[in-house]
Short mmCIF file of C-alpha atoms in Angstrom, two decimals:
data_model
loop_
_atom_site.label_atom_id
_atom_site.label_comp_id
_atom_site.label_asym_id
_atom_site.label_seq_id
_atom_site.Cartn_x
_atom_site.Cartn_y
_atom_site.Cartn_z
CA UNK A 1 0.00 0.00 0.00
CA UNK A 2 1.26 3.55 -1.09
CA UNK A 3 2.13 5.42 1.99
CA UNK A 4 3.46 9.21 1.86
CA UNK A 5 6.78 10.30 2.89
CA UNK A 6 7.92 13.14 5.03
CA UNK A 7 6.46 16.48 3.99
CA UNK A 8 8.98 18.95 2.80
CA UNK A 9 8.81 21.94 0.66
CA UNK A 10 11.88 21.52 -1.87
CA UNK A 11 11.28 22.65 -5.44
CA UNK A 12 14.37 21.30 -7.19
CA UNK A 13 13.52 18.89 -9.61
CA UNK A 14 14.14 15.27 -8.54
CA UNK A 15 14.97 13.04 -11.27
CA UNK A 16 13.40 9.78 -11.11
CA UNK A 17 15.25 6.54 -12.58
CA UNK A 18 13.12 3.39 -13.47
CA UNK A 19 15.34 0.10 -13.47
CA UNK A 20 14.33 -2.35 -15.80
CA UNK A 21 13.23 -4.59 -12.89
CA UNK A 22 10.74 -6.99 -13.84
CA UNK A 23 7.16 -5.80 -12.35
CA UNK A 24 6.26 -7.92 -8.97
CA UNK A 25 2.36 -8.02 -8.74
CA UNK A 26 2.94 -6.08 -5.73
CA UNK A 27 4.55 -3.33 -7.44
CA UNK A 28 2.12 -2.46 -9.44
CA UNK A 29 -0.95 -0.66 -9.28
CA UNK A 30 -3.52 1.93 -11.49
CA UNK A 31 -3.73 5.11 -11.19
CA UNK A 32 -6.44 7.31 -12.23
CA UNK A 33 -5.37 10.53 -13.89
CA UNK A 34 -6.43 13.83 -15.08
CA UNK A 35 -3.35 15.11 -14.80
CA UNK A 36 -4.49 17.68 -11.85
CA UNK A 37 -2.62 18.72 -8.63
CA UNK A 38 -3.51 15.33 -6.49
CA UNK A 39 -2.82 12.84 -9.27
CA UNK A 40 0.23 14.18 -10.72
CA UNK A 41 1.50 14.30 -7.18
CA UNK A 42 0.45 10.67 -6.79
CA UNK A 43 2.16 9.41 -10.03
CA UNK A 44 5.33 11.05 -8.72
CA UNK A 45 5.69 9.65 -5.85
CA UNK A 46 4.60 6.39 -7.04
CA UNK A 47 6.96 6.46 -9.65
CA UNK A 48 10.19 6.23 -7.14
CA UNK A 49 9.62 2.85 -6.16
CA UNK A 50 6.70 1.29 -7.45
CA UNK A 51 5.01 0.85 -11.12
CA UNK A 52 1.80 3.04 -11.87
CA UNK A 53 -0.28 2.42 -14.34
CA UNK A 54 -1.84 5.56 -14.84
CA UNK A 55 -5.21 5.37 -16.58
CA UNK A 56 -7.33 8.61 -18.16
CA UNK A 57 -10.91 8.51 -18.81
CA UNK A 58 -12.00 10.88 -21.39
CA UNK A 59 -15.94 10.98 -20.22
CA UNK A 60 -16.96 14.62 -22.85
CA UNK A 61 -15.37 16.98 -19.62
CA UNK A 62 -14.57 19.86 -21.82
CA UNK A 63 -11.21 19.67 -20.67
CA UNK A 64 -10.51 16.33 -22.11
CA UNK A 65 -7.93 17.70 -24.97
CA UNK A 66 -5.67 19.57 -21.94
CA UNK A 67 -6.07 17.11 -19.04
CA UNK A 68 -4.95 14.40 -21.65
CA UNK A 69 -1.86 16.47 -22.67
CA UNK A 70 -0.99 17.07 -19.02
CA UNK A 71 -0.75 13.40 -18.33
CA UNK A 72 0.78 12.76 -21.41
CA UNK A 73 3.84 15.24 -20.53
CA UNK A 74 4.17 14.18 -16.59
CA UNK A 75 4.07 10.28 -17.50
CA UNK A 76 6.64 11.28 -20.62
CA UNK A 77 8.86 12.84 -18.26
CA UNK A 78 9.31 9.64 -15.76
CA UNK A 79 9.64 7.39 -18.99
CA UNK A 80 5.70 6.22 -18.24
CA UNK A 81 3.43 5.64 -20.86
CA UNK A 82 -0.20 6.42 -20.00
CA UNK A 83 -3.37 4.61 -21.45
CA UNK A 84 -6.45 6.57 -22.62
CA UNK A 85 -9.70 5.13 -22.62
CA UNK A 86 -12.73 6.74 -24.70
CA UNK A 87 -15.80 7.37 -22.95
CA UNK A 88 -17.03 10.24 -24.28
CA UNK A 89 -19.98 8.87 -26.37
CA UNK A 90 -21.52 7.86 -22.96
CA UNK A 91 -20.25 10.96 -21.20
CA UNK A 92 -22.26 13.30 -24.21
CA UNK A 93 -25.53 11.30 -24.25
CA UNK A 94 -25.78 11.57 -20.29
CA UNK A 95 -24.67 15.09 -20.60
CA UNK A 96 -27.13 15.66 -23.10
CA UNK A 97 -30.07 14.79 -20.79
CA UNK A 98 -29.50 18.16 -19.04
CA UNK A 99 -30.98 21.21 -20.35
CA UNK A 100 -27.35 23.29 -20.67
CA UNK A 101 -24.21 22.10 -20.72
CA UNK A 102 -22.10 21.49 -17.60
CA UNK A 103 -18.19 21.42 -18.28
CA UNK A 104 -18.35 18.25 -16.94
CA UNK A 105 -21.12 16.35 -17.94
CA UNK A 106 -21.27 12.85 -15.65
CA UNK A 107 -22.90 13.57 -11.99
CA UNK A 108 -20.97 11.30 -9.42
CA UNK A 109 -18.56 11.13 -12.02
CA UNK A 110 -15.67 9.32 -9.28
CA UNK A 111 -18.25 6.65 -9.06
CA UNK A 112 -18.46 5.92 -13.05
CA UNK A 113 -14.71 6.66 -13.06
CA UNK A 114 -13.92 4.20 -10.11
CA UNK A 115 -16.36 1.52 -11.63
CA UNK A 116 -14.78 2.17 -15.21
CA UNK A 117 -11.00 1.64 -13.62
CA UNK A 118 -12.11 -1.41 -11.68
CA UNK A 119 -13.12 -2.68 -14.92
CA UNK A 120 -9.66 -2.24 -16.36
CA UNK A 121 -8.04 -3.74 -12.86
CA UNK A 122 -9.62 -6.75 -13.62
CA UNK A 123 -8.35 -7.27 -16.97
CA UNK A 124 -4.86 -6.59 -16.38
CA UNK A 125 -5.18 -8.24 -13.31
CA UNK A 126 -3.77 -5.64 -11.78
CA UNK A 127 -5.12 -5.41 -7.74
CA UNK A 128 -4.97 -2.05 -6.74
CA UNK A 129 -6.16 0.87 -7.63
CA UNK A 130 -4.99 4.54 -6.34
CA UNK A 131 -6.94 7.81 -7.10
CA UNK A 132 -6.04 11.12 -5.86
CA UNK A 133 -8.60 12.82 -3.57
CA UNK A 134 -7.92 15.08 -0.92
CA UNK A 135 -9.67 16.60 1.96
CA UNK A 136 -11.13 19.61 0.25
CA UNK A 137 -12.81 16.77 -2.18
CA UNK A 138 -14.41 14.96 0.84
CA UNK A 139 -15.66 18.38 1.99
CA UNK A 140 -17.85 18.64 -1.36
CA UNK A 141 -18.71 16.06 -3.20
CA UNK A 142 -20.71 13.32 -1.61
CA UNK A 143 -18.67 10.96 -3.84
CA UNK A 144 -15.19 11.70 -2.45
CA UNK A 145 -16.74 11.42 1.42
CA UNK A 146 -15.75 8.82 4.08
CA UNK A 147 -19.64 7.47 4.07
CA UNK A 148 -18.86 6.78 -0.27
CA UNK A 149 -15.65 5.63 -0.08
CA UNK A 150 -15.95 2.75 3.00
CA UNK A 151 -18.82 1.59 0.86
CA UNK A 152 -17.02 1.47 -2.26
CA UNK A 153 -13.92 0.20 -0.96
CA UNK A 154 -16.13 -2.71 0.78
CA UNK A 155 -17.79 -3.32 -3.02
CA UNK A 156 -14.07 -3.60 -4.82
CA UNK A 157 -12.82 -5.67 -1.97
CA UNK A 158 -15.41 -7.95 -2.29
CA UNK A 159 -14.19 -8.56 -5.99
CA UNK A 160 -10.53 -8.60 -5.19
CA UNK A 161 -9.46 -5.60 -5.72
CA UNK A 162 -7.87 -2.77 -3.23
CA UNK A 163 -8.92 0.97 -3.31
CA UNK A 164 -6.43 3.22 -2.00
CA UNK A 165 -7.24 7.06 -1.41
CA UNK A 166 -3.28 8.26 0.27
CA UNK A 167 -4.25 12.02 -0.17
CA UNK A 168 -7.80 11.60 1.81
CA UNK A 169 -6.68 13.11 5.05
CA UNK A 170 -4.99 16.31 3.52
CA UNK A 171 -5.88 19.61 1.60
CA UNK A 172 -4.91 20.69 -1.64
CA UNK A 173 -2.13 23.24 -0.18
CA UNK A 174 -0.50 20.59 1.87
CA UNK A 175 -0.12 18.26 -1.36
CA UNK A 176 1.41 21.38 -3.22
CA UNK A 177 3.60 21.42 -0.38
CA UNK A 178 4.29 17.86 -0.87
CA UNK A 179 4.38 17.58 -4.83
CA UNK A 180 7.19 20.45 -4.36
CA UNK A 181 9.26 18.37 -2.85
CA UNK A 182 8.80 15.50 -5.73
CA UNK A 183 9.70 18.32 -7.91
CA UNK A 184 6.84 18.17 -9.88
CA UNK A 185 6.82 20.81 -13.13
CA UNK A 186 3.41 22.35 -11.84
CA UNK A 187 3.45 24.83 -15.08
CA UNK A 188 2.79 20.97 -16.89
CA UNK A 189 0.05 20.52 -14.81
CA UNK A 190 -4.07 21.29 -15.79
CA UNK A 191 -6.77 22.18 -13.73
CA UNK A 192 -8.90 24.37 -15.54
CA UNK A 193 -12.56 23.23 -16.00
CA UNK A 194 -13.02 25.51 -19.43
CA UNK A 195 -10.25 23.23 -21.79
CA UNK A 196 -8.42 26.67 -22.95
CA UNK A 197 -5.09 26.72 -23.90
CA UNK A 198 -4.43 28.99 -20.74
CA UNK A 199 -5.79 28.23 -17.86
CA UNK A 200 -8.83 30.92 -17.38
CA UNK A 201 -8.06 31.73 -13.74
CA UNK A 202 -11.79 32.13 -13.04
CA UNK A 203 -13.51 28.97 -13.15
CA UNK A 204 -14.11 27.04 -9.70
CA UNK A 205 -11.47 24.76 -9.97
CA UNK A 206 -9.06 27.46 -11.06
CA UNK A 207 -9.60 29.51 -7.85
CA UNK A 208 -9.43 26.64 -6.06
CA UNK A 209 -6.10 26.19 -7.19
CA UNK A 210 -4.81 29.39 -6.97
CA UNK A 211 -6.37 29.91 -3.28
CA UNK A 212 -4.05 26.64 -2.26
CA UNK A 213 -1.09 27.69 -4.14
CA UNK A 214 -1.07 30.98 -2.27
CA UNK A 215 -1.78 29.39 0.85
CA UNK A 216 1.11 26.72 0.52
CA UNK A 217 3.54 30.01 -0.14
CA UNK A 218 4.31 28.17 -3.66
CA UNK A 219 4.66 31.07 -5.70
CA UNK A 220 7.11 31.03 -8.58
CA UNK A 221 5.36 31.74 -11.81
CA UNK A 222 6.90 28.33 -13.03
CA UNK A 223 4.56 26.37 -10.94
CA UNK A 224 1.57 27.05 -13.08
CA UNK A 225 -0.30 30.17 -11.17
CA UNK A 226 1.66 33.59 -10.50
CA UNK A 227 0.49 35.18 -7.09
#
């Protein structure tokens, strides 16, 4: 089980080496990205002595195109290579039973998203599964609560398969904090909710990152959000 190392709040890069050890069914593990603060800071640490899997769901968010690119660079630059798996045709049609268009178009959308990854555990026979959510996600979405997740974590064991949540018990600034110290490129990182080119700095999840950058005194314009 992924545990989390000593917080500290170094930002020089740390360059991660992958041996070509063959892969112990221990060792490895999915991760489910978007290629956000929590589960870029998950595939980094990871990455130093295990061997994630990371997985992106592309469910019609608007931000698909970005999030996608996001992963694509972080895996790229610890020699991973990500999968991509196409949901959007059932992420439009349910989005399409609204009357306007929400950037992101699946209510409960962990639940599909954990459902859809435990479908692709199976397969590869691969037992675990990891997913970035924090406090401030527990806080607000009934999916990402401690009522949601003992259930679902009860429903995956009982098919063999381990849920594990490592960022539950902290807030977004405290895993800046600790992604500094993994030296992750947080300029490489995507958060935005609209899909522009440049983050918009306006949307929800925009402030929200910007509010917890500020707060962890993380700063530097080269971590994705000048203060």
């Amino acid at each position: 089980m992924l545990s989390l190392a000593p917080m500290n709040t170094r930002s020089e890069t740390t360059t991660i080496i992958r041996q070509p050890e063959p892969l112990s069914p221990d060792s490895r593990c999915l991760l489910l990205m978007s290629g956000g603060i929590e589960s870029s800071t998950l595939l980094f640490q990871l990455a130093q002595k295990e061997h994630p899997q990371p997985v992106f769901l592309d469910y019609a968010q608007r931000a698909a195109r970005q999030e996608w690119q996001a992963v694509q660079t972080l895996s790229a630059q610890l020699h991973i290579h990500p999968q991509r798996y196409d949901l959007s045709a059932f992420g439009a049609a349910v989005g399409a039973l609204r009357t306007e268009r929400y950037h992101v178009p699946l209510p409960h959308r962990n639940f599909m998203a954990i459902a859809a990854i435990a479908a692709i555990a199976s397969n590869m026979k691969i037992p675990r599964i990891v997913i970035g959510l924090s406090a401030d996600d527990a806080e607000v979405d009934a999916c990402s609560g401690p009522a949601f997740q003992s259930a679902i974590r009860d429903t995956l064991g009982s098919l063999g398969l381990q849920l594990e949540t490592p960022l539950i018990h902290l807030g977004k600034a405290a895993i800046i904090q600790y992604g500094n110290g993994l030296g992750i490129p947080w300029k490489k990182t995507y958060s935005c909710l609209l899909g522009r080119e440049q983050p918009c700095g306006f949307c929800p999840q925009c402030q929200k990152r910007k509010a917890a950058f500020a707060l962890a005194a993380v700063n530097d314009p080269d971590m994705g959000y000048d203060n």
